[in-house]
Coordinates of C-alpha atoms and ligand atoms in Angstrom, one line a residue:
X1 CA 2.5 22.2 8.4
X2 CA 4.1 19.1 6.9
X3 CA 1.8 16.8 5.0
X4 CA 1.8 13.1 4.4
X5 CA 0.5 10.3 2.2
X6 CA -1.0 7.1 3.5
X7 CA -0.8 3.7 1.8
X8 CA -3.0 0.7 2.6
X9 CA -1.0 -2.5 1.8
X10 CA -3.5 -5.4 1.8
X11 CA -1.0 -8.3 1.7
X12 CA -1.3 -12.1 1.7
X13 CA -0.5 -12.5 5.4
X14 CA -1.4 -9.1 6.8
X15 CA -2.9 -5.7 6.1
X16 CA -0.7 -2.6 6.8
X17 CA -1.2 1.1 6.8
X18 CA 1.9 3.1 6.3
X19 CA 2.3 6.9 6.4
X20 CA 5.1 8.5 4.4
X21 CA 6.6 12.0 4.4
X22 CA 7.7 14.0 1.3
X23 CA 11.1 12.4 1.3
X24 CA 9.6 8.9 1.1
X25 CA 10.5 8.0 4.7
X26 CA 8.1 5.9 6.8
X27 CA 6.5 8.0 9.6
X28 CA 4.4 5.2 11.0
X29 CA 3.1 1.7 10.5
X30 CA 0.2 -0.3 11.8
X31 CA -0.3 -3.9 10.8
X32 CA -2.7 -6.7 11.5
X33 CA -2.4 -10.4 10.3
X34 CA -5.5 -12.2 9.1
X35 CA -6.4 -15.9 9.2
X36 CA -5.1 -18.2 6.5
X37 CA -7.9 -20.6 5.8
X38 CA -6.9 -24.0 4.4
X39 CA -10.1 -26.0 3.9
X40 CA -8.4 -28.7 1.8
X41 CA -5.0 -29.5 0.4
X42 CA -4.3 -26.9 -2.2
X43 CA -7.1 -24.5 -1.2
X44 CA -6.3 -21.2 0.4
X45 CA -8.9 -18.6 1.5
X46 CA -9.2 -15.3 3.3
X47 CA -12.3 -13.8 5.0
X48 CA -12.9 -10.6 3.1
X49 CA -14.8 -9.1 6.1
X50 CA -11.9 -9.8 8.4
X51 CA -9.6 -8.1 5.9
X52 CA -11.9 -5.0 5.7
X53 CA -12.2 -4.7 9.5
X54 CA -8.4 -4.9 9.7
X55 CA -8.0 -2.3 7.0
X56 CA -10.1 0.2 9.0
X57 CA -8.2 -0.6 12.2
X58 CA -4.7 -0.2 10.8
X59 CA -5.7 3.1 9.1
X60 CA -6.7 4.4 12.5
X61 CA -3.7 2.8 14.1
X62 CA -1.1 4.3 11.8
X63 CA -2.6 7.8 12.3
X64 CA -2.7 7.4 16.0
X65 CA 0.9 6.1 16.3
X66 CA 2.2 9.2 14.4
X67 CA -0.1 11.5 16.4
X68 CA -1.5 12.7 13.1
X69 CA -5.1 13.6 12.2
X70 CA -7.0 13.1 9.0
X71 CA -6.3 16.7 7.9
X72 CA -2.5 15.9 7.8
X73 CA -3.0 13.3 5.0
X74 CA -3.3 14.5 1.4
X75 CA -4.0 11.2 -0.3
X76 CA -4.4 7.5 0.1
X77 CA -3.0 4.8 -2.1
X78 CA -3.9 1.1 -2.2
X79 CA -1.6 -1.8 -3.0
X80 CA -2.7 -5.4 -2.6
X81 CA -2.0 -9.1 -3.0
X82 CA -2.8 -9.6 -6.6
X83 CA -5.1 -12.2 -8.3
X84 CA -6.9 -13.0 -5.0
X85 CA -10.6 -12.8 -5.9
X86 CA -13.7 -11.7 -4.0
X87 CA -17.2 -11.9 -5.3
X88 CA -19.9 -10.0 -3.3
X89 CA -23.5 -8.9 -3.5
X90 CA -23.7 -5.2 -4.3
X91 CA -27.0 -4.8 -2.5
X92 CA -25.9 -6.2 0.9
X93 CA -22.1 -5.8 0.7
X94 CA -21.7 -9.4 1.7
X95 CA -19.2 -11.7 0.0
X96 CA -20.9 -14.8 -1.4
X97 CA -17.8 -16.8 -0.6
X98 CA -14.4 -16.4 1.0
X99 CA -11.7 -14.7 -1.1
X100 CA -9.9 -17.3 -3.1
X101 CA -6.2 -16.6 -2.7
X102 CA -3.6 -16.5 -5.5
X103 CA -1.8 -19.6 -4.2
X104 CA -5.0 -21.7 -4.4
X105 CA -4.9 -24.5 -6.9
X106 CA -8.6 -25.6 -6.9
X107 CA -9.1 -24.3 -10.4
X108 CA -6.8 -26.9 -11.9
X109 CA -9.6 -28.6 -13.8
X110 CA -11.2 -25.4 -15.0
X111 CA -7.8 -24.4 -16.4
X112 CA -7.4 -27.7 -18.2
X113 CA -10.9 -27.5 -19.7
X114 CA -10.2 -24.0 -21.0
X115 CA -6.9 -25.1 -22.5
X116 CA -8.7 -28.0 -24.1
X117 CA -10.9 -25.6 -26.0
X118 CA -7.8 -25.1 -28.2
X119 CA -4.4 -23.6 -27.7
X120 CA -3.6 -25.3 -24.4
X121 CA -1.7 -23.3 -21.8
X122 CA -1.0 -20.6 -24.4
X123 CA -4.6 -20.1 -25.4
X124 CA -4.9 -16.4 -24.2
X125 CA -1.2 -15.4 -24.0
X126 CA -1.1 -13.2 -27.1
X127 CA -3.9 -11.0 -25.6
X128 CA -3.3 -11.1 -21.9
X129 CA 0.5 -12.0 -21.6
X130 CA -0.2 -14.9 -19.3
X131 CA -0.2 -18.7 -19.6
X132 CA -3.4 -20.5 -18.4
X133 CA -2.7 -21.3 -14.7
X134 CA -4.6 -21.6 -11.4
X135 CA -2.7 -18.5 -10.3
X136 CA -4.9 -15.9 -12.1
X137 CA -8.4 -14.5 -11.2
X138 CA -10.6 -15.5 -14.1
X139 CA -10.8 -19.2 -13.3
X140 CA -11.3 -18.4 -9.6
X141 CA -14.4 -16.3 -10.4
X142 CA -15.7 -19.1 -12.6
X143 CA -15.2 -21.5 -9.7
X144 CA -17.3 -19.3 -7.4
X145 CA -20.1 -19.0 -10.0
X146 CA -20.1 -22.7 -10.6
X147 CA -19.9 -23.8 -6.9
X148 CA -21.8 -21.3 -4.8
X149 CA -25.5 -21.9 -4.8
X150 CA -27.4 -19.2 -6.6
X151 CA -24.3 -17.3 -7.5
X152 CA -24.6 -17.6 -11.2
X153 CA -28.2 -16.5 -11.3
X154 CA -27.4 -13.5 -9.2
X155 CA -24.4 -12.6 -11.3
X156 CA -26.4 -12.8 -14.4
X157 CA -29.1 -10.6 -12.9
X158 CA -26.3 -8.0 -12.3
X159 CA -26.3 -8.3 -8.5
X160 CA -22.8 -9.6 -7.9
X161 CA -19.5 -7.7 -8.2
X162 CA -16.0 -9.1 -8.6
X163 CA -12.9 -7.5 -7.3
X164 CA -9.3 -8.2 -6.4
X165 CA -8.4 -6.9 -3.0
X166 CA -7.7 -3.4 -4.3
X167 CA -11.3 -3.2 -5.5
X168 CA -12.8 -4.7 -2.4
X169 CA -11.0 -2.2 -0.2
X170 CA -11.7 0.7 -2.5
X171 CA -15.5 -0.1 -2.8
X172 CA -15.8 -0.4 1.0
X173 CA -13.7 2.8 1.7
X174 CA -15.8 4.8 -0.7
X175 CA -19.1 3.9 0.8
X176 CA -19.8 0.2 0.0
X177 CA -23.6 -0.3 -0.6
X178 CA -24.0 3.5 -0.3
X179 CA -22.2 4.6 -3.6
X180 CA -19.0 2.5 -3.4
X181 CA -16.7 3.0 -6.4
X182 CA -16.2 -0.2 -8.4
X183 CA -12.9 0.4 -10.0
X184 CA -9.5 -1.3 -10.5
X185 CA -6.2 -0.3 -12.2
X186 CA -4.5 -2.0 -15.1
X187 CA -1.8 -3.7 -13.0
X188 CA -4.4 -5.6 -11.1
X189 CA -6.6 -6.2 -14.1
X190 CA -3.6 -7.6 -16.0
X191 CA -3.6 -10.5 -13.5
X192 CA -7.1 -11.7 -14.1
X193 CA -6.5 -13.2 -17.6
X194 CA -9.5 -11.1 -18.7
X195 CA -7.7 -7.8 -19.8
X196 CA -6.4 -7.1 -23.2
X197 CA -2.9 -5.7 -22.7
X198 CA -3.1 -3.3 -25.7
X199 CA -6.5 -1.7 -25.1
X200 CA -6.4 -2.0 -21.3
X201 CA -10.0 -3.1 -21.4
X202 CA -11.8 -6.3 -20.5
X203 CA -11.9 -8.8 -23.3
X204 CA -15.5 -9.9 -23.8
X205 CA -14.5 -13.1 -25.7
X206 CA -12.4 -14.4 -22.8
X207 CA -15.0 -13.5 -20.3
X208 CA -17.6 -15.4 -22.3
X209 CA -15.2 -18.4 -22.5
X210 CA -15.0 -18.4 -18.7
X211 CA -18.7 -17.8 -18.2
X212 CA -18.2 -14.5 -16.4
X213 CA -20.8 -11.7 -16.9
X214 CA -19.2 -8.4 -17.9
X215 CA -21.4 -6.6 -15.4
X216 CA -19.4 -8.1 -12.5
X217 CA -16.1 -6.5 -13.6
X218 CA -14.9 -3.2 -12.2
X219 CA -14.1 -0.2 -14.4
X220 CA -10.4 -0.1 -15.3
X221 CA -8.9 3.3 -14.7
X222 CA -5.3 4.4 -14.5
X223 CA -3.0 3.6 -11.5
X224 CA -2.8 7.3 -10.5
X225 CA -5.9 9.5 -10.4
X226 CA -8.6 10.4 -7.9
X227 CA -11.1 7.5 -7.8
X228 CA -13.2 8.9 -5.0
X229 CA -13.0 10.1 -1.4
X230 CA -13.0 8.0 1.8
X231 CA -16.7 8.0 2.9
X232 CA -16.1 6.4 6.3
X233 CA -16.7 8.4 9.4
X234 CA -13.5 7.2 11.0
X235 CA -9.8 7.6 10.1
X236 CA -9.0 9.2 6.7
X237 CA -12.6 10.5 6.3
X238 CA -12.8 12.7 3.2
X239 CA -9.3 12.0 2.0
X240 CA -9.0 11.3 -1.8
X241 CA -8.0 7.8 -2.8
X242 CA -5.8 8.4 -5.8
X243 CA -3.5 5.4 -6.4
X244 CA -3.8 1.7 -7.0
X245 CA -1.0 -0.7 -7.9
X246 CA -0.8 -4.4 -7.5
X247 CA 1.8 -5.2 -4.8
X248 CA 4.7 -6.2 -7.1
X249 CA 4.2 -3.3 -9.5
X250 CA 4.0 -1.0 -6.5
X251 CA 7.4 -2.4 -5.3
X252 CA 8.8 -1.8 -8.8
X253 CA 7.6 1.8 -8.7
X254 CA 8.8 2.3 -5.1
X255 CA 12.2 1.0 -6.1
X256 CA 12.3 3.7 -8.8
X257 CA 12.6 1.1 -11.6
X258 CA 11.2 3.7 -13.9
X259 CA 13.3 3.2 -17.0
X260 CA 13.5 0.2 -19.4
X261 CA 16.0 -2.3 -18.2
X262 CA 15.6 -1.6 -14.5
X263 CA 14.6 -4.6 -12.3
X264 CA 13.7 -5.4 -8.7
X265 CA 13.1 -8.6 -6.8
X266 CA 10.7 -8.7 -3.8
X267 CA 11.3 -11.4 -1.2
X268 CA 8.0 -12.0 0.6
X269 CA 5.6 -14.9 0.8
X270 CA 6.7 -15.6 -2.7
X271 CA 9.4 -13.8 -4.9
X272 CA 8.6 -11.6 -7.8
X273 CA 11.1 -10.2 -10.2
X274 CA 9.9 -7.4 -12.4
X275 CA 11.8 -5.9 -15.3
X276 CA 10.6 -2.6 -16.7
X277 CA 10.3 -2.9 -20.5
X278 CA 9.0 0.6 -21.1
X279 CA 5.9 1.3 -23.3
X280 CA 6.7 -1.8 -25.4
X281 CA 5.3 -5.1 -24.2
X282 CA 7.7 -8.0 -24.5
X283 CA 6.1 -11.4 -25.0
X284 CA 8.2 -14.0 -23.2
X285 CA 9.6 -17.1 -24.9
X286 CA 11.0 -18.4 -21.6
X287 CA 8.2 -18.8 -19.1
X288 CA 7.8 -15.3 -17.8
X289 CA 4.6 -13.2 -17.7
X290 CA 4.0 -10.0 -19.6
X291 CA 2.1 -7.6 -17.3
X292 CA 1.3 -3.9 -16.9
X293 CA 3.9 -2.2 -14.7
X294 CA 2.0 1.1 -14.1
X295 CA -0.1 3.7 -15.9
X296 CA 0.2 7.1 -14.5
X297 CA -2.9 9.3 -15.3
X298 CA -3.2 9.8 -19.0
X299 CA 0.4 8.8 -19.8
X300 CA 1.0 5.6 -21.9
X301 CA 1.0 2.4 -19.9
X302 CA 4.5 1.0 -19.0
X303 CA 4.9 -2.8 -19.2
X304 CA 7.0 -5.3 -17.4
X305 CA 8.3 -8.8 -17.7
X306 CA 7.7 -10.7 -14.5
X307 CA 9.0 -13.9 -13.0
X308 CA 6.6 -15.1 -10.3
X309 CA 7.8 -17.6 -7.7
X310 CA 5.1 -19.0 -5.5
X311 CA 7.0 -20.2 -2.4
X312 CA 10.0 -18.5 -0.9
X313 CA 9.4 -16.7 2.5
X314 CA 6.4 -19.0 3.0
X315 CA 8.8 -22.0 3.1
X316 CA 10.4 -20.3 6.1
X317 CA 6.9 -20.0 7.6
X318 CA 6.2 -23.6 6.9
X319 CA 9.4 -24.6 8.8
X320 CA 8.1 -22.5 11.7
X321 CA 4.4 -23.3 11.7
X322 CA 4.2 -26.8 10.2
X323 CA 7.4 -28.4 11.5
X324 CA 8.1 -26.2 14.6
X325 CA 11.8 -26.3 13.6
X326 CA 12.2 -22.6 14.4
X327 CA 10.1 -20.3 16.5
X328 CA 10.7 -17.1 14.5
X329 CA 11.6 -16.5 10.9
X330 CA 14.9 -14.8 11.8
X331 CA 16.1 -18.0 13.6
X332 CA 16.6 -19.7 10.3
X333 CA 19.8 -17.7 9.7
X334 CA 21.4 -18.9 12.9
X335 CA 20.8 -22.5 11.9
X336 CA 22.1 -21.9 8.4
X337 CA 25.2 -20.3 9.8
X338 CA 26.0 -23.4 11.9
X339 CA 27.2 -25.2 8.8
X340 CA 29.4 -24.3 5.8
X341 CA 27.1 -25.4 3.0
X342 CA 23.9 -27.3 2.3
X343 CA 25.6 -30.7 2.8
X344 CA 24.2 -31.9 -0.6
X345 CA 20.5 -31.2 0.3
X346 CA 18.2 -29.3 -2.0
X347 CA 14.7 -28.3 -1.1
X348 CA 12.3 -27.6 -4.0
X349 CA 9.2 -26.0 -2.5
X350 CA 6.7 -26.8 -5.3
X351 CA 3.8 -26.6 -2.8
X352 CA 1.5 -24.9 -5.3
X353 CA 3.1 -26.6 -8.3
X354 CA 5.9 -24.5 -9.9
X355 CA 5.3 -21.0 -11.2
X356 CA 7.9 -19.2 -13.4
X357 CA 9.7 -20.3 -15.5
X358 CA 8.1 -23.9 -15.4
X359 CA 4.3 -23.4 -14.9
X360 CA 3.9 -27.0 -13.8
X361 CA 0.8 -27.6 -11.7
X362 CA 1.7 -31.3 -11.5
X363 CA 4.8 -30.6 -9.4
X364 CA 4.9 -31.0 -5.6
X365 CA 7.6 -30.3 -3.1
X366 CA 10.6 -32.4 -2.6
X367 CA 13.8 -32.5 -0.5
X368 CA 16.5 -34.4 -2.4
X369 CA 20.2 -35.3 -1.9
X370 CA 19.5 -36.5 1.7
X371 CA 22.2 -38.7 3.4
X372 CA 22.8 -39.6 7.0
X373 CA 25.2 -36.6 7.1
X374 CA 22.5 -33.9 6.6
X375 CA 21.4 -32.1 9.7
X376 CA 19.1 -29.2 10.7
X377 CA 21.6 -26.6 9.7
X378 CA 21.9 -28.0 6.2
X379 CA 18.2 -28.1 5.8
X380 CA 18.0 -24.5 7.0
X381 CA 20.5 -23.6 4.3
X382 CA 18.6 -25.6 1.7
X383 CA 15.5 -23.6 2.6
X384 CA 17.2 -20.2 2.1
X385 CA 19.1 -21.4 -1.0
X386 CA 15.8 -22.4 -2.6
X387 CA 14.8 -18.8 -2.7
X388 CA 18.1 -17.8 -4.4
X389 CA 18.1 -20.6 -6.9
X390 CA 14.5 -19.9 -8.0
X391 CA 15.5 -16.3 -8.4
X392 CA 18.4 -17.3 -10.6
X393 CA 16.2 -19.3 -12.9
X394 CA 13.9 -16.4 -13.4
X395 CA 16.7 -13.9 -14.0
X396 CA 18.2 -16.3 -16.6
X397 CA 14.8 -16.4 -18.3
X398 CA 14.7 -12.6 -18.2
X399 CA 18.2 -12.2 -19.7
X400 CA 17.2 -14.6 -22.5
X401 CA 13.9 -12.8 -23.2
X402 CA 15.3 -9.2 -23.1
X403 CA 18.7 -10.1 -24.8
X404 CA 20.4 -8.0 -22.1
X405 CA 22.1 -9.4 -19.1
X406 CA 21.1 -7.8 -15.8
X407 CA 24.1 -6.1 -14.1
X408 CA 22.7 -5.7 -10.6
X409 CA 19.5 -6.5 -8.7
X410 CA 17.6 -4.2 -6.4
X411 CA 15.9 -6.1 -3.6
X412 CA 13.2 -5.6 -1.0
X413 CA 10.6 -7.5 1.1
X414 CA 10.6 -9.3 4.4
X415 CA 13.4 -11.7 3.7
X416 CA 16.0 -9.2 2.7
X417 CA 17.0 -8.7 6.4
X418 CA 18.6 -12.2 6.0
X419 CA 22.2 -11.4 5.3
X420 CA 23.2 -15.0 4.5
X421 CA 20.5 -15.2 1.9
X422 CA 21.5 -11.9 0.3
X423 CA 25.2 -13.0 0.1
X424 CA 24.2 -16.3 -1.4
X425 CA 21.9 -14.6 -3.8
X426 CA 24.8 -12.4 -5.1
X427 CA 27.0 -15.5 -5.2
X428 CA 24.5 -17.6 -7.2
X429 CA 23.6 -14.8 -9.6
X430 CA 27.2 -13.5 -10.1
X431 CA 26.0 -9.8 -9.9
X432 CA 25.7 -7.4 -7.0
X433 CA 22.5 -7.3 -4.9
X434 CA 21.4 -3.9 -3.6
X435 CA 19.0 -3.1 -0.7
X436 CA 17.5 0.4 -0.4
X437 CA 17.1 2.4 2.8
X438 CA 13.3 2.1 2.6
X439 CA 12.7 -1.6 2.3
X440 CA 8.9 -1.1 2.4
X441 CA 8.8 -0.4 -1.3
X442 CA 5.4 -1.9 -1.9
X443 CA 3.6 0.6 0.3
X444 CA 5.9 3.4 -0.8
X445 CA 5.1 2.7 -4.5
X446 CA 1.3 3.0 -3.8
X447 CA 2.0 6.2 -1.8
X448 CA 3.9 7.6 -4.8
X449 CA 1.0 6.7 -7.2
X450 CA -1.5 8.5 -4.9
X451 CA 0.8 11.5 -4.2
X452 CA 1.5 12.1 -7.9
X453 CA -2.2 12.4 -8.6
X454 CA -2.6 15.2 -6.1
X455 CA 0.7 16.9 -7.0
X456 CA 2.3 16.1 -3.6
X457 CA 5.1 14.7 -5.7
X458 CA 5.6 16.5 -9.0
X459 CA 7.0 13.6 -11.1
X460 CA 9.3 10.7 -11.5
X461 CA 12.4 12.7 -10.7
X462 CA 11.1 13.1 -7.1
X463 CA 10.8 9.3 -6.9
X464 CA 14.3 8.8 -8.3
X465 CA 15.8 11.4 -5.9
X466 CA 14.2 9.8 -2.9
X467 CA 15.7 6.4 -3.6
X468 CA 18.8 5.7 -1.5
X469 CA 21.1 2.6 -1.1
X470 CA 21.5 0.9 2.2
X471 CA 23.7 -2.0 1.5
X472 CA 25.3 -3.9 -1.4
X473 CA 26.4 -7.6 -1.5
X474 CA 29.0 -8.5 -4.1
X475 CA 29.5 -12.0 -5.5
X476 CA 32.3 -14.0 -3.7
X477 CA 31.7 -17.5 -5.0
X478 CA 34.0 -18.9 -7.8
X479 CA 32.3 -19.6 -11.1
X480 CA 32.7 -23.4 -11.0
X481 CA 31.1 -23.7 -7.6
X482 CA 28.3 -21.5 -8.7
X483 CA 27.6 -23.4 -11.8
X484 CA 27.8 -26.9 -10.2
X485 CA 25.5 -25.9 -7.4
X486 CA 23.0 -24.4 -9.9
X487 CA 23.2 -27.6 -12.0
X488 CA 22.3 -29.7 -8.9
X489 CA 19.4 -27.4 -8.2
X490 CA 18.1 -27.8 -11.8
X491 CA 18.3 -31.6 -11.4
X492 CA 16.4 -31.4 -8.1
X493 CA 13.6 -29.4 -9.8
X494 CA 13.1 -32.2 -12.3
X495 CA 12.4 -34.6 -9.4
X496 CA 9.3 -32.7 -8.5
X497 CA 7.6 -33.0 -11.9
X498 CA 4.7 -35.4 -12.7
X499 CA 3.8 -36.0 -9.1
X500 CA 0.1 -35.1 -9.3
X501 CA -1.8 -37.3 -11.7
X502 CA -5.1 -35.7 -12.7
Ligands
LIG601 P1 4.2 -10.5 2.3 O1 4.2 -9.0 2.0 O2 4.2 -11.4 1.1 O3 3.2 -10.9 3.3 P2 6.7 -9.8 3.7 O4 7.4 -9.0 2.7 O5 6.2 -9.2 4.9 O6 5.6 -10.8 3.0 O7 7.8 -11.0 4.1 C1 7.4 -11.9 5.0 C2 8.1 -13.2 4.7 O8 9.5 -13.1 5.0 C3 7.6 -14.4 5.5 O9 7.3 -15.4 4.6 C4 8.7 -14.8 6.4 O10 8.8 -16.2 6.6 C5 10.0 -14.2 5.7 N1 11.0 -13.8 6.6 C6 10.9 -12.8 7.5 N2 12.1 -12.6 8.2 C7 12.9 -13.5 7.7 C8 14.3 -13.8 7.9 N3 15.0 -13.2 8.8 N4 14.9 -14.8 7.2 C9 14.2 -15.4 6.2 N5 12.9 -15.2 6.0 C10 12.3 -14.2 6.7

């Protein structure tokens, strides 16, 4: 009988369960969106209980759709939106507050205060590979402990647990209050600002700086080993959970970027370019992050340079949900095709400040270059082009940091169905853009991590052999047009700086 691996993909907008066969093809998918909670400008929350309920439903749904039973599944992997932080009571299983999402900027003041202790934005970089920014988990935990009544006392008494979404899902799947496993992997831990990149352990000094009791933090294990078995009575009962990778690292793994110098870009809510740098960690001089790419069992950790862009696909959502300019995301391509170019308009979506390579929390979104000539089609183009320009900035930084120019870019994620965007991306980068057959690389990467731990896949060659190209876009734009458009973009970016004052 054929066997399969399941992956839970706990994403920013939805939770999915995907089932893969041995060749890495998708056998079935079930997916459920959860509510995006915006209590104030700059705040973004999710209800952890809703996410957990959805996780159970999609696991059952994916099995049912493929007409499979639990006995057909050899392992489960978990991948997740990174940095998003949950704090819950280990005795009741109840979160003490909603999950604070990675895009949330409420920790701005905490971040400034930590920087003011000395070293500014670079205070922890040499240990954790990250600049001080609202993006990461540590300051979010601190905010919960400072602002939720009674939370600090409970945390100090050892009653509260912290987890990113991987840990929250794992703890619940393995029994919750009845013996739930409180574990994470180094890819997720490397996004908290609390993990030492060399030892792959929590740094007690940074935790003390942020006022976070060490007892809240999960144990850091590898990305591929058996953490426990599903204790639920429902779908997947008894199946080992044996892989955890943060979503972007999972996509890198699923894209078979397994050798130093290989890179991928995922186009989802935001964009995330990761370059595998092997077992050497490269410290960025150009605004990128140094992060753990994966750690398979007892093998040495592999590191990556990462360019994180906060707003790309979510700008398309914004056009749909906040402006009502389109009714579905795919409609944007029709509008963009109604015109030849952007008509001089540039849209810098600095909704959460700017992430890589700028790390400016004082920036806010702007549309510049407007004239009476600009119409809906031009704006649709400017929206799509924003994704490609932001990617170019990150790739330029990567080329500068690594000293080697990228020769092609593997792409995946929800936006890569947009052919106009893919062509413009190749044009503005000046290198080919390549889409694989299986675009669900995030879930696939988590499935690989889980399947390797139970010998369903034997090693990295299986992953390389399963990767297959679907389509390639080659650059068609002449050099002078490319560079003048890019220069305009860079100028547009400067117009968003210094908007938020304190
Ligand atoms: P995530 O995993 O971050 O939730 P996905 O990889 O599922 O995101 O991608 C969804 C994003 O892709 C959404 O932000 C949506 O606006 C965008 N998107 C989906 N289809 C298109 C399209 N045809 N053109 C442009 N953007 C799209």
